[in-house]
Amino acid sequence: MKTVFITGATGYIGGDVLSQLIAKYPDFTYRVLVRGTEKAGQVKARYPSVEIVYGSLDDIPVLETESANADIIIHTADSADHVQSAEAIRAGILKGHTADRPVYWLHTSGAGIFSYLDTDEGTYGIQREKIYNYLDGIQDILTIPDHAFHRAVDKIALEAGEDYPHIVKTAIVSPTTVYGRGRGACSQRSRQVYELATRTLEQQNAPIIGEGKSIGCSIHIKDLTNLYGLLFDAALSNSSNLWGGEAYYLAEDGEHCWGDLAREIAEIATRKGYIPAAGFEAASWGLNARCRAYRARKPLGWTPKAPKLENDFPDIVDEEWKRLQSGTA
């Protein structure tokens, strides 16, 4: 049976991925990195067979040992920007694996890597036309400057797959704005749109930055987890053409304008009577991150099926209103 090592299983993405893998492959060994006993208890209560590995991303020997022993590694805990943990995973892989016993490494990045021009130039709230995709623009992705969000860690995973292709099979999953209720044991709530809704309810205005024309993409948590599932299945079947130094899997199911999204959230909150007629306030939802998930759709056959982001707006507003009223926000 396979041994699967997961970081971030108490989080939103990692928890959802774990829930679906256990449902499909209950006999595998799942070892999950957890920092404290409270969340470990929540995971064990939901999944008694899961093996808890106590530690954090700063516990390098722990990460090296688990990576050396695992057949499949799924890194989701602060994975996009924690350099030391990625280096530890790579080191463990090289210590414990050979061409006769390769390992599959599913690394979680993020679409923030595509927003570097906005942060470099301080151009928040404008619309950019550049759309990143794999099929005819992989070099545009691979040559993004090293100082961009997530780039330093992405390079560690990609270079491991390129330098040691017979030992480690790497794939990078880059979610865009994730939404929808998660199915994990500890965290079921996303952040970006939900925090925007919370701020709208608290401040009674729509947070918009600059012209409010910046464009992002979105993906439902169920569709994102299905992408991980397809890559997991490909690892089990030893598919050979999906991994390596160019294996970026972007996860999106359409675009949204941040300014329009903020206005719609405010209008829904007003219609529900949660706030009076909303005004507008400058805020930080102003970065462009445009991409297309061609590699996920074509080679893997991934097809998003969950409701679009805009269809979830009423539920998001209701959930955040209830959190505020209960004092848990």
mmCIF file of C-alpha atoms in Angstrom:
data_model
loop_
_atom_site.group_PDB
_atom_site.id
_atom_site.type_symbol
_atom_site.label_atom_id
_atom_site.label_comp_id
_atom_site.label_asym_id
_atom_site.label_seq_id
_atom_site.Cartn_x
_atom_site.Cartn_y
_atom_site.Cartn_z
ATOM 1 C CA MET A 1 0.000 0.000 0.000
ATOM 2 C CA LYS A 2 1.097 3.544 -0.690
ATOM 3 C CA THR A 3 2.271 5.969 1.969
ATOM 4 C CA VAL A 4 1.079 9.548 1.484
ATOM 5 C CA PHE A 5 2.632 12.476 3.357
ATOM 6 C CA ILE A 6 0.496 15.629 3.498
ATOM 7 C CA THR A 7 1.300 19.039 4.922
ATOM 8 C CA GLY A 8 -1.590 21.397 5.568
ATOM 9 C CA ALA A 9 -4.159 18.695 6.284
ATOM 10 C CA THR A 10 -5.651 20.929 8.978
ATOM 11 C CA GLY A 11 -6.028 23.760 6.477
ATOM 12 C CA TYR A 12 -8.589 24.604 3.838
ATOM 13 C CA ILE A 13 -7.031 23.084 0.712
ATOM 14 C CA GLY A 14 -5.060 20.287 2.327
ATOM 15 C CA GLY A 15 -8.005 19.273 4.473
ATOM 16 C CA ASP A 16 -10.292 19.027 1.486
ATOM 17 C CA VAL A 17 -7.737 17.003 -0.469
ATOM 18 C CA LEU A 18 -7.253 14.596 2.438
ATOM 19 C CA SER A 19 -11.003 14.099 2.822
ATOM 20 C CA GLN A 20 -11.404 12.986 -0.766
ATOM 21 C CA LEU A 21 -8.288 10.821 -0.942
ATOM 22 C CA ILE A 22 -9.324 8.884 2.150
ATOM 23 C CA ALA A 23 -12.800 8.409 0.706
ATOM 24 C CA LYS A 24 -11.349 6.949 -2.497
ATOM 25 C CA TYR A 25 -8.284 5.144 -1.130
ATOM 26 C CA PRO A 26 -9.100 4.255 2.495
ATOM 27 C CA ASP A 27 -6.430 1.549 2.756
ATOM 28 C CA PHE A 28 -3.464 3.813 2.039
ATOM 29 C CA THR A 29 -1.266 5.084 4.852
ATOM 30 C CA TYR A 30 -1.760 8.817 5.390
ATOM 31 C CA ARG A 31 0.776 10.685 7.484
ATOM 32 C CA VAL A 32 -0.109 14.321 8.114
ATOM 33 C CA LEU A 33 1.984 17.113 9.596
ATOM 34 C CA VAL A 34 0.210 18.816 12.514
ATOM 35 C CA ARG A 35 1.586 21.393 14.943
ATOM 36 C CA GLY A 36 -0.621 20.901 17.994
ATOM 37 C CA THR A 37 -2.737 18.379 19.845
ATOM 38 C CA GLU A 38 -6.045 20.219 19.426
ATOM 39 C CA LYS A 39 -6.101 20.014 15.643
ATOM 40 C CA ALA A 40 -4.517 16.587 15.729
ATOM 41 C CA GLY A 41 -7.496 15.476 17.788
ATOM 42 C CA GLN A 42 -9.905 16.921 15.240
ATOM 43 C CA VAL A 43 -8.159 15.053 12.430
ATOM 44 C CA LYS A 44 -8.075 11.760 14.353
ATOM 45 C CA ALA A 45 -11.733 12.106 15.314
ATOM 46 C CA ARG A 46 -12.667 12.374 11.646
ATOM 47 C CA TYR A 47 -10.083 9.924 10.299
ATOM 48 C CA PRO A 48 -8.977 7.424 12.983
ATOM 49 C CA SER A 49 -6.551 5.665 10.644
ATOM 50 C CA VAL A 50 -4.540 8.795 9.831
ATOM 51 C CA GLU A 51 -1.087 8.909 11.396
ATOM 52 C CA ILE A 52 -0.184 12.225 13.016
ATOM 53 C CA VAL A 53 3.314 13.636 12.540
ATOM 54 C CA TYR A 54 3.843 16.378 15.098
ATOM 55 C CA GLY A 55 5.877 19.283 13.823
ATOM 56 C CA SER A 56 5.918 22.467 11.784
ATOM 57 C CA LEU A 57 7.428 23.556 8.493
ATOM 58 C CA ASP A 58 10.500 24.646 10.431
ATOM 59 C CA ASP A 59 11.165 21.108 11.682
ATOM 60 C CA ILE A 60 13.563 20.214 8.903
ATOM 61 C CA PRO A 61 14.559 16.698 10.095
ATOM 62 C CA VAL A 62 10.890 15.728 10.354
ATOM 63 C CA LEU A 63 10.163 16.896 6.815
ATOM 64 C CA GLU A 64 13.238 15.148 5.465
ATOM 65 C CA THR A 65 12.346 11.851 7.135
ATOM 66 C CA GLU A 66 8.726 11.889 6.005
ATOM 67 C CA SER A 67 9.676 12.843 2.450
ATOM 68 C CA ALA A 68 12.256 10.078 2.316
ATOM 69 C CA ASN A 69 9.684 7.473 3.332
ATOM 70 C CA ALA A 70 6.597 8.608 1.398
ATOM 71 C CA ASP A 71 5.469 7.394 -2.000
ATOM 72 C CA ILE A 72 3.462 10.551 -2.683
ATOM 73 C CA ILE A 73 3.991 13.982 -1.096
ATOM 74 C CA ILE A 74 1.282 16.655 -1.122
ATOM 75 C CA HIS A 75 2.590 19.984 0.165
ATOM 76 C CA THR A 76 -0.126 22.563 0.923
ATOM 77 C CA ALA A 77 0.845 24.169 4.272
ATOM 78 C CA ASP A 78 2.187 27.667 3.508
ATOM 79 C CA SER A 79 3.817 25.807 0.666
ATOM 80 C CA ALA A 80 3.948 28.677 -1.811
ATOM 81 C CA ASP A 81 6.393 30.817 0.157
ATOM 82 C CA HIS A 82 8.159 28.674 2.766
ATOM 83 C CA VAL A 83 11.554 28.067 1.187
ATOM 84 C CA GLN A 84 13.044 25.950 3.970
ATOM 85 C CA SER A 85 10.259 23.371 3.919
ATOM 86 C CA ALA A 86 10.554 22.913 0.157
ATOM 87 C CA GLU A 87 14.310 22.491 0.498
ATOM 88 C CA ALA A 88 13.764 19.932 3.259
ATOM 89 C CA ILE A 89 11.313 17.962 1.134
ATOM 90 C CA ARG A 90 13.795 17.934 -1.745
ATOM 91 C CA ALA A 91 16.624 16.845 0.553
ATOM 92 C CA GLY A 92 14.520 14.045 2.004
ATOM 93 C CA ILE A 93 13.547 12.869 -1.445
ATOM 94 C CA LEU A 94 17.174 12.645 -2.545
ATOM 95 C CA LYS A 95 18.102 10.752 0.627
ATOM 96 C CA GLY A 96 15.309 8.213 0.473
ATOM 97 C CA HIS A 97 14.459 7.652 -3.167
ATOM 98 C CA THR A 98 16.114 6.214 -6.251
ATOM 99 C CA ALA A 99 15.157 5.548 -9.846
ATOM 100 C CA ASP A 100 13.909 2.158 -8.669
ATOM 101 C CA ARG A 101 11.765 3.837 -6.002
ATOM 102 C CA PRO A 102 10.698 7.261 -7.274
ATOM 103 C CA VAL A 103 8.412 9.654 -5.423
ATOM 104 C CA TYR A 104 5.637 11.944 -6.637
ATOM 105 C CA TRP A 105 5.620 15.500 -5.281
ATOM 106 C CA LEU A 106 2.469 17.608 -5.690
ATOM 107 C CA HIS A 107 3.451 21.129 -4.702
ATOM 108 C CA THR A 108 0.910 23.895 -4.106
ATOM 109 C CA SER A 109 1.765 27.349 -5.423
ATOM 110 C CA GLY A 110 -0.643 30.160 -6.270
ATOM 111 C CA ALA A 111 -1.709 32.557 -8.989
ATOM 112 C CA GLY A 112 -0.151 35.444 -7.080
ATOM 113 C CA ILE A 113 2.993 34.702 -9.064
ATOM 114 C CA PHE A 114 1.319 36.374 -12.042
ATOM 115 C CA SER A 115 0.790 39.688 -10.258
ATOM 116 C CA TYR A 116 4.431 40.731 -10.084
ATOM 117 C CA LEU A 117 4.083 43.586 -12.587
ATOM 118 C CA ASP A 118 1.453 45.243 -10.404
ATOM 119 C CA THR A 119 3.571 44.947 -7.276
ATOM 120 C CA ASP A 120 6.744 46.028 -9.093
ATOM 121 C CA GLU A 121 5.143 49.081 -10.652
ATOM 122 C CA GLY A 122 2.643 49.887 -7.914
ATOM 123 C CA THR A 123 -0.200 49.800 -10.434
ATOM 124 C CA TYR A 124 -3.038 48.539 -8.252
ATOM 125 C CA GLY A 125 -6.551 48.531 -9.643
ATOM 126 C CA ILE A 126 -5.743 48.743 -13.345
ATOM 127 C CA GLN A 127 -6.557 46.024 -15.857
ATOM 128 C CA ARG A 128 -3.733 44.158 -17.582
ATOM 129 C CA GLU A 129 -4.250 42.174 -20.768
ATOM 130 C CA LYS A 130 -1.577 39.530 -20.153
ATOM 131 C CA ILE A 131 -3.052 36.057 -19.643
ATOM 132 C CA TYR A 132 -0.697 33.243 -18.655
ATOM 133 C CA ASN A 133 -1.236 29.738 -19.989
ATOM 134 C CA TYR A 134 0.758 26.568 -20.440
ATOM 135 C CA LEU A 135 0.159 25.460 -24.008
ATOM 136 C CA ASP A 136 1.601 28.405 -25.906
ATOM 137 C CA GLY A 137 3.189 30.380 -23.104
ATOM 138 C CA ILE A 138 5.112 28.090 -20.763
ATOM 139 C CA GLN A 139 8.287 30.161 -21.141
ATOM 140 C CA ASP A 140 6.385 33.232 -19.956
ATOM 141 C CA ILE A 141 5.697 31.337 -16.737
ATOM 142 C CA LEU A 142 9.140 29.790 -16.335
ATOM 143 C CA THR A 143 10.893 33.137 -16.810
ATOM 144 C CA ILE A 144 8.869 35.112 -14.274
ATOM 145 C CA PRO A 145 11.397 37.030 -12.113
ATOM 146 C CA ASP A 146 12.697 35.325 -9.007
ATOM 147 C CA HIS A 147 11.362 38.077 -6.739
ATOM 148 C CA ALA A 148 7.741 37.392 -7.755
ATOM 149 C CA PHE A 149 5.385 35.882 -5.192
ATOM 150 C CA HIS A 150 5.925 32.115 -4.884
ATOM 151 C CA ARG A 151 8.656 31.966 -7.541
ATOM 152 C CA ALA A 152 11.526 31.032 -5.216
ATOM 153 C CA VAL A 153 9.711 27.962 -3.914
ATOM 154 C CA ASP A 154 8.314 26.968 -7.310
ATOM 155 C CA LYS A 155 11.873 26.821 -8.633
ATOM 156 C CA ILE A 156 12.922 24.381 -5.922
ATOM 157 C CA ALA A 157 10.180 21.931 -6.884
ATOM 158 C CA LEU A 158 10.564 22.388 -10.635
ATOM 159 C CA GLU A 159 14.337 22.094 -10.597
ATOM 160 C CA ALA A 160 14.125 18.930 -8.516
ATOM 161 C CA GLY A 161 11.899 17.404 -11.171
ATOM 162 C CA GLU A 162 14.175 18.595 -13.957
ATOM 163 C CA ASP A 163 17.487 17.621 -12.350
ATOM 164 C CA TYR A 164 16.332 14.239 -11.018
ATOM 165 C CA PRO A 165 13.498 13.167 -13.342
ATOM 166 C CA HIS A 166 13.890 9.467 -12.588
ATOM 167 C CA ILE A 167 13.811 10.003 -8.829
ATOM 168 C CA VAL A 168 11.175 12.681 -8.263
ATOM 169 C CA LYS A 169 8.097 13.347 -10.383
ATOM 170 C CA THR A 170 6.992 16.891 -9.616
ATOM 171 C CA ALA A 171 3.855 18.827 -10.448
ATOM 172 C CA ILE A 172 2.911 22.320 -9.336
ATOM 173 C CA VAL A 173 -0.750 23.109 -8.734
ATOM 174 C CA SER A 174 -1.456 26.859 -8.842
ATOM 175 C CA PRO A 175 -4.902 27.710 -7.481
ATOM 176 C CA THR A 176 -6.465 31.050 -8.264
ATOM 177 C CA THR A 177 -9.074 32.599 -5.927
ATOM 178 C CA VAL A 178 -10.547 29.567 -4.160
ATOM 179 C CA TYR A 179 -14.111 29.590 -2.842
ATOM 180 C CA GLY A 180 -16.749 27.179 -1.558
ATOM 181 C CA ARG A 181 -17.130 25.337 1.742
ATOM 182 C CA GLY A 182 -14.317 22.902 2.390
ATOM 183 C CA ARG A 183 -14.767 19.330 3.584
ATOM 184 C CA GLY A 184 -11.722 19.048 5.829
ATOM 185 C CA ALA A 185 -11.647 18.281 9.535
ATOM 186 C CA CYS A 186 -10.489 21.695 10.749
ATOM 187 C CA SER A 187 -10.844 24.547 8.266
ATOM 188 C CA GLN A 188 -13.696 24.873 5.778
ATOM 189 C CA ARG A 189 -13.401 28.590 4.975
ATOM 190 C CA SER A 190 -11.402 30.293 2.243
ATOM 191 C CA ARG A 191 -10.027 33.824 2.561
ATOM 192 C CA GLN A 192 -9.968 36.315 -0.287
ATOM 193 C CA VAL A 193 -13.619 36.771 -1.222
ATOM 194 C CA TYR A 194 -14.753 35.913 2.304
ATOM 195 C CA GLU A 195 -12.532 38.573 3.855
ATOM 196 C CA LEU A 196 -13.820 41.030 1.279
ATOM 197 C CA ALA A 197 -17.381 40.199 2.325
ATOM 198 C CA THR A 198 -16.488 40.564 6.006
ATOM 199 C CA ARG A 199 -14.888 43.942 5.430
ATOM 200 C CA THR A 200 -17.918 45.077 3.444
ATOM 201 C CA LEU A 201 -20.233 44.089 6.293
ATOM 202 C CA GLU A 202 -18.041 45.684 8.958
ATOM 203 C CA GLN A 203 -17.266 48.925 7.124
ATOM 204 C CA GLN A 204 -20.601 49.132 5.281
ATOM 205 C CA ASN A 205 -18.908 49.930 1.998
ATOM 206 C CA ALA A 206 -17.421 48.067 -0.940
ATOM 207 C CA PRO A 207 -13.612 47.892 -0.785
ATOM 208 C CA ILE A 208 -12.287 48.921 -4.186
ATOM 209 C CA ILE A 209 -8.756 49.954 -5.064
ATOM 210 C CA GLY A 210 -7.891 52.488 -7.735
ATOM 211 C CA GLU A 211 -10.096 52.130 -10.769
ATOM 212 C CA GLY A 212 -11.326 48.740 -9.573
ATOM 213 C CA LYS A 213 -10.505 47.149 -12.931
ATOM 214 C CA SER A 214 -7.981 44.478 -11.948
ATOM 215 C CA ILE A 215 -8.835 40.949 -13.072
ATOM 216 C CA GLY A 216 -8.459 37.671 -11.219
ATOM 217 C CA CYS A 217 -9.542 34.084 -11.770
ATOM 218 C CA SER A 218 -11.398 31.732 -9.450
ATOM 219 C CA ILE A 219 -11.888 28.040 -8.755
ATOM 220 C CA HIS A 220 -14.272 26.134 -6.484
ATOM 221 C CA ILE A 221 -12.593 24.042 -3.799
ATOM 222 C CA LYS A 222 -14.271 20.870 -5.087
ATOM 223 C CA ASP A 223 -12.907 21.403 -8.591
ATOM 224 C CA LEU A 224 -9.466 22.205 -7.207
ATOM 225 C CA THR A 225 -9.460 19.017 -5.154
ATOM 226 C CA ASN A 226 -10.551 17.059 -8.216
ATOM 227 C CA LEU A 227 -7.426 18.337 -9.972
ATOM 228 C CA TYR A 228 -5.263 17.019 -7.148
ATOM 229 C CA GLY A 229 -7.183 13.771 -7.399
ATOM 230 C CA LEU A 230 -6.447 13.388 -11.099
ATOM 231 C CA LEU A 231 -2.749 13.989 -10.504
ATOM 232 C CA PHE A 232 -2.844 11.515 -7.616
ATOM 233 C CA ASP A 233 -4.439 8.904 -9.872
ATOM 234 C CA ALA A 234 -1.805 9.617 -12.525
ATOM 235 C CA ALA A 235 0.905 9.015 -9.940
ATOM 236 C CA LEU A 236 -0.618 5.664 -9.033
ATOM 237 C CA SER A 237 -0.711 4.641 -12.692
ATOM 238 C CA ASN A 238 2.867 5.826 -13.291
ATOM 239 C CA SER A 239 1.843 8.168 -16.091
ATOM 240 C CA SER A 240 5.086 9.563 -17.452
ATOM 241 C CA ASN A 241 4.234 12.706 -19.403
ATOM 242 C CA LEU A 242 2.693 14.871 -16.697
ATOM 243 C CA TRP A 243 5.654 15.720 -14.476
ATOM 244 C CA GLY A 244 8.946 17.563 -14.442
ATOM 245 C CA GLY A 245 10.479 20.982 -14.844
ATOM 246 C CA GLU A 246 7.555 22.439 -16.784
ATOM 247 C CA ALA A 247 4.671 20.753 -14.966
ATOM 248 C CA TYR A 248 2.515 23.734 -14.019
ATOM 249 C CA TYR A 249 -1.187 23.014 -13.491
ATOM 250 C CA LEU A 250 -3.150 26.243 -13.236
ATOM 251 C CA ALA A 251 -6.574 25.922 -11.610
ATOM 252 C CA GLU A 252 -9.259 28.342 -12.794
ATOM 253 C CA ASP A 253 -12.845 28.332 -13.980
ATOM 254 C CA GLY A 254 -13.280 31.852 -15.265
ATOM 255 C CA GLU A 255 -12.389 35.447 -14.483
ATOM 256 C CA HIS A 256 -13.794 38.190 -12.297
ATOM 257 C CA CYS A 257 -13.211 41.909 -12.049
ATOM 258 C CA TRP A 258 -12.386 42.749 -8.429
ATOM 259 C CA GLY A 259 -14.233 46.048 -8.540
ATOM 260 C CA ASP A 260 -17.398 44.463 -9.927
ATOM 261 C CA LEU A 261 -17.127 41.647 -7.406
ATOM 262 C CA ALA A 262 -16.873 44.113 -4.513
ATOM 263 C CA ARG A 263 -19.900 46.048 -5.754
ATOM 264 C CA GLU A 264 -21.961 42.875 -6.147
ATOM 265 C CA ILE A 265 -21.081 41.706 -2.632
ATOM 266 C CA ALA A 266 -22.141 45.094 -1.254
ATOM 267 C CA GLU A 267 -25.389 45.086 -3.230
ATOM 268 C CA ILE A 268 -26.284 41.611 -1.967
ATOM 269 C CA ALA A 269 -25.546 42.662 1.623
ATOM 270 C CA THR A 270 -27.783 45.701 1.137
ATOM 271 C CA ARG A 271 -30.635 43.655 -0.345
ATOM 272 C CA LYS A 272 -30.465 41.261 2.593
ATOM 273 C CA GLY A 273 -30.696 44.173 5.006
ATOM 274 C CA TYR A 274 -27.282 43.547 6.552
ATOM 275 C CA ILE A 275 -25.986 47.028 5.682
ATOM 276 C CA PRO A 276 -27.490 50.276 4.366
ATOM 277 C CA ALA A 277 -26.801 51.363 0.797
ATOM 278 C CA ALA A 278 -23.063 50.832 0.459
ATOM 279 C CA GLY A 279 -20.469 53.348 -0.625
ATOM 280 C CA PHE A 280 -16.974 52.489 -1.838
ATOM 281 C CA GLU A 281 -13.591 52.459 -0.111
ATOM 282 C CA ALA A 282 -10.088 51.878 -1.441
ATOM 283 C CA ALA A 283 -8.622 48.528 -0.387
ATOM 284 C CA SER A 284 -6.110 45.872 -1.409
ATOM 285 C CA TRP A 285 -8.041 43.646 -3.801
ATOM 286 C CA GLY A 286 -6.303 45.227 -6.772
ATOM 287 C CA LEU A 287 -3.846 42.762 -8.308
ATOM 288 C CA ASN A 288 -4.147 41.163 -11.728
ATOM 289 C CA ALA A 289 -3.664 37.388 -11.846
ATOM 290 C CA ARG A 290 -4.982 36.123 -15.167
ATOM 291 C CA CYS A 291 -4.334 32.596 -16.407
ATOM 292 C CA ARG A 292 -5.868 29.650 -18.233
ATOM 293 C CA ALA A 293 -5.857 26.030 -17.038
ATOM 294 C CA TYR A 294 -5.142 24.462 -20.430
ATOM 295 C CA ARG A 295 -2.673 21.851 -19.181
ATOM 296 C CA ALA A 296 -5.083 20.626 -16.525
ATOM 297 C CA ARG A 297 -7.988 20.482 -18.964
ATOM 298 C CA LYS A 298 -6.317 18.774 -21.918
ATOM 299 C CA PRO A 299 -3.699 16.214 -20.784
ATOM 300 C CA LEU A 300 -5.546 15.389 -17.549
ATOM 301 C CA GLY A 301 -9.107 15.786 -18.782
ATOM 302 C CA TRP A 302 -9.971 17.997 -15.810
ATOM 303 C CA THR A 303 -13.353 19.726 -16.112
ATOM 304 C CA PRO A 304 -14.608 22.159 -13.447
ATOM 305 C CA LYS A 305 -18.215 21.373 -12.565
ATOM 306 C CA ALA A 306 -18.986 23.286 -9.363
ATOM 307 C CA PRO A 307 -21.022 26.515 -9.304
ATOM 308 C CA LYS A 308 -19.273 29.653 -10.528
ATOM 309 C CA LEU A 309 -18.000 32.170 -7.998
ATOM 310 C CA GLU A 310 -20.787 34.661 -8.650
ATOM 311 C CA ASN A 311 -23.374 31.986 -7.873
ATOM 312 C CA ASP A 312 -21.851 31.604 -4.413
ATOM 313 C CA PHE A 313 -21.985 35.311 -3.522
ATOM 314 C CA PRO A 314 -25.268 35.117 -1.546
ATOM 315 C CA ASP A 315 -24.026 32.166 0.509
ATOM 316 C CA ILE A 316 -20.691 33.876 1.149
ATOM 317 C CA VAL A 317 -22.420 37.011 2.402
ATOM 318 C CA ASP A 318 -24.733 34.959 4.640
ATOM 319 C CA GLU A 319 -21.851 32.942 6.085
ATOM 320 C CA GLU A 320 -19.773 36.011 6.884
ATOM 321 C CA TRP A 321 -22.766 37.809 8.400
ATOM 322 C CA LYS A 322 -23.399 34.831 10.690
ATOM 323 C CA ARG A 323 -19.722 34.748 11.694
ATOM 324 C CA LEU A 324 -19.828 38.418 12.596
ATOM 325 C CA GLN A 325 -23.042 38.032 14.585
ATOM 326 C CA SER A 326 -21.670 35.051 16.489
ATOM 327 C CA GLY A 327 -18.422 36.810 17.339
ATOM 328 C CA THR A 328 -16.246 34.188 15.641
ATOM 329 C CA ALA A 329 -14.984 36.459 12.851
#
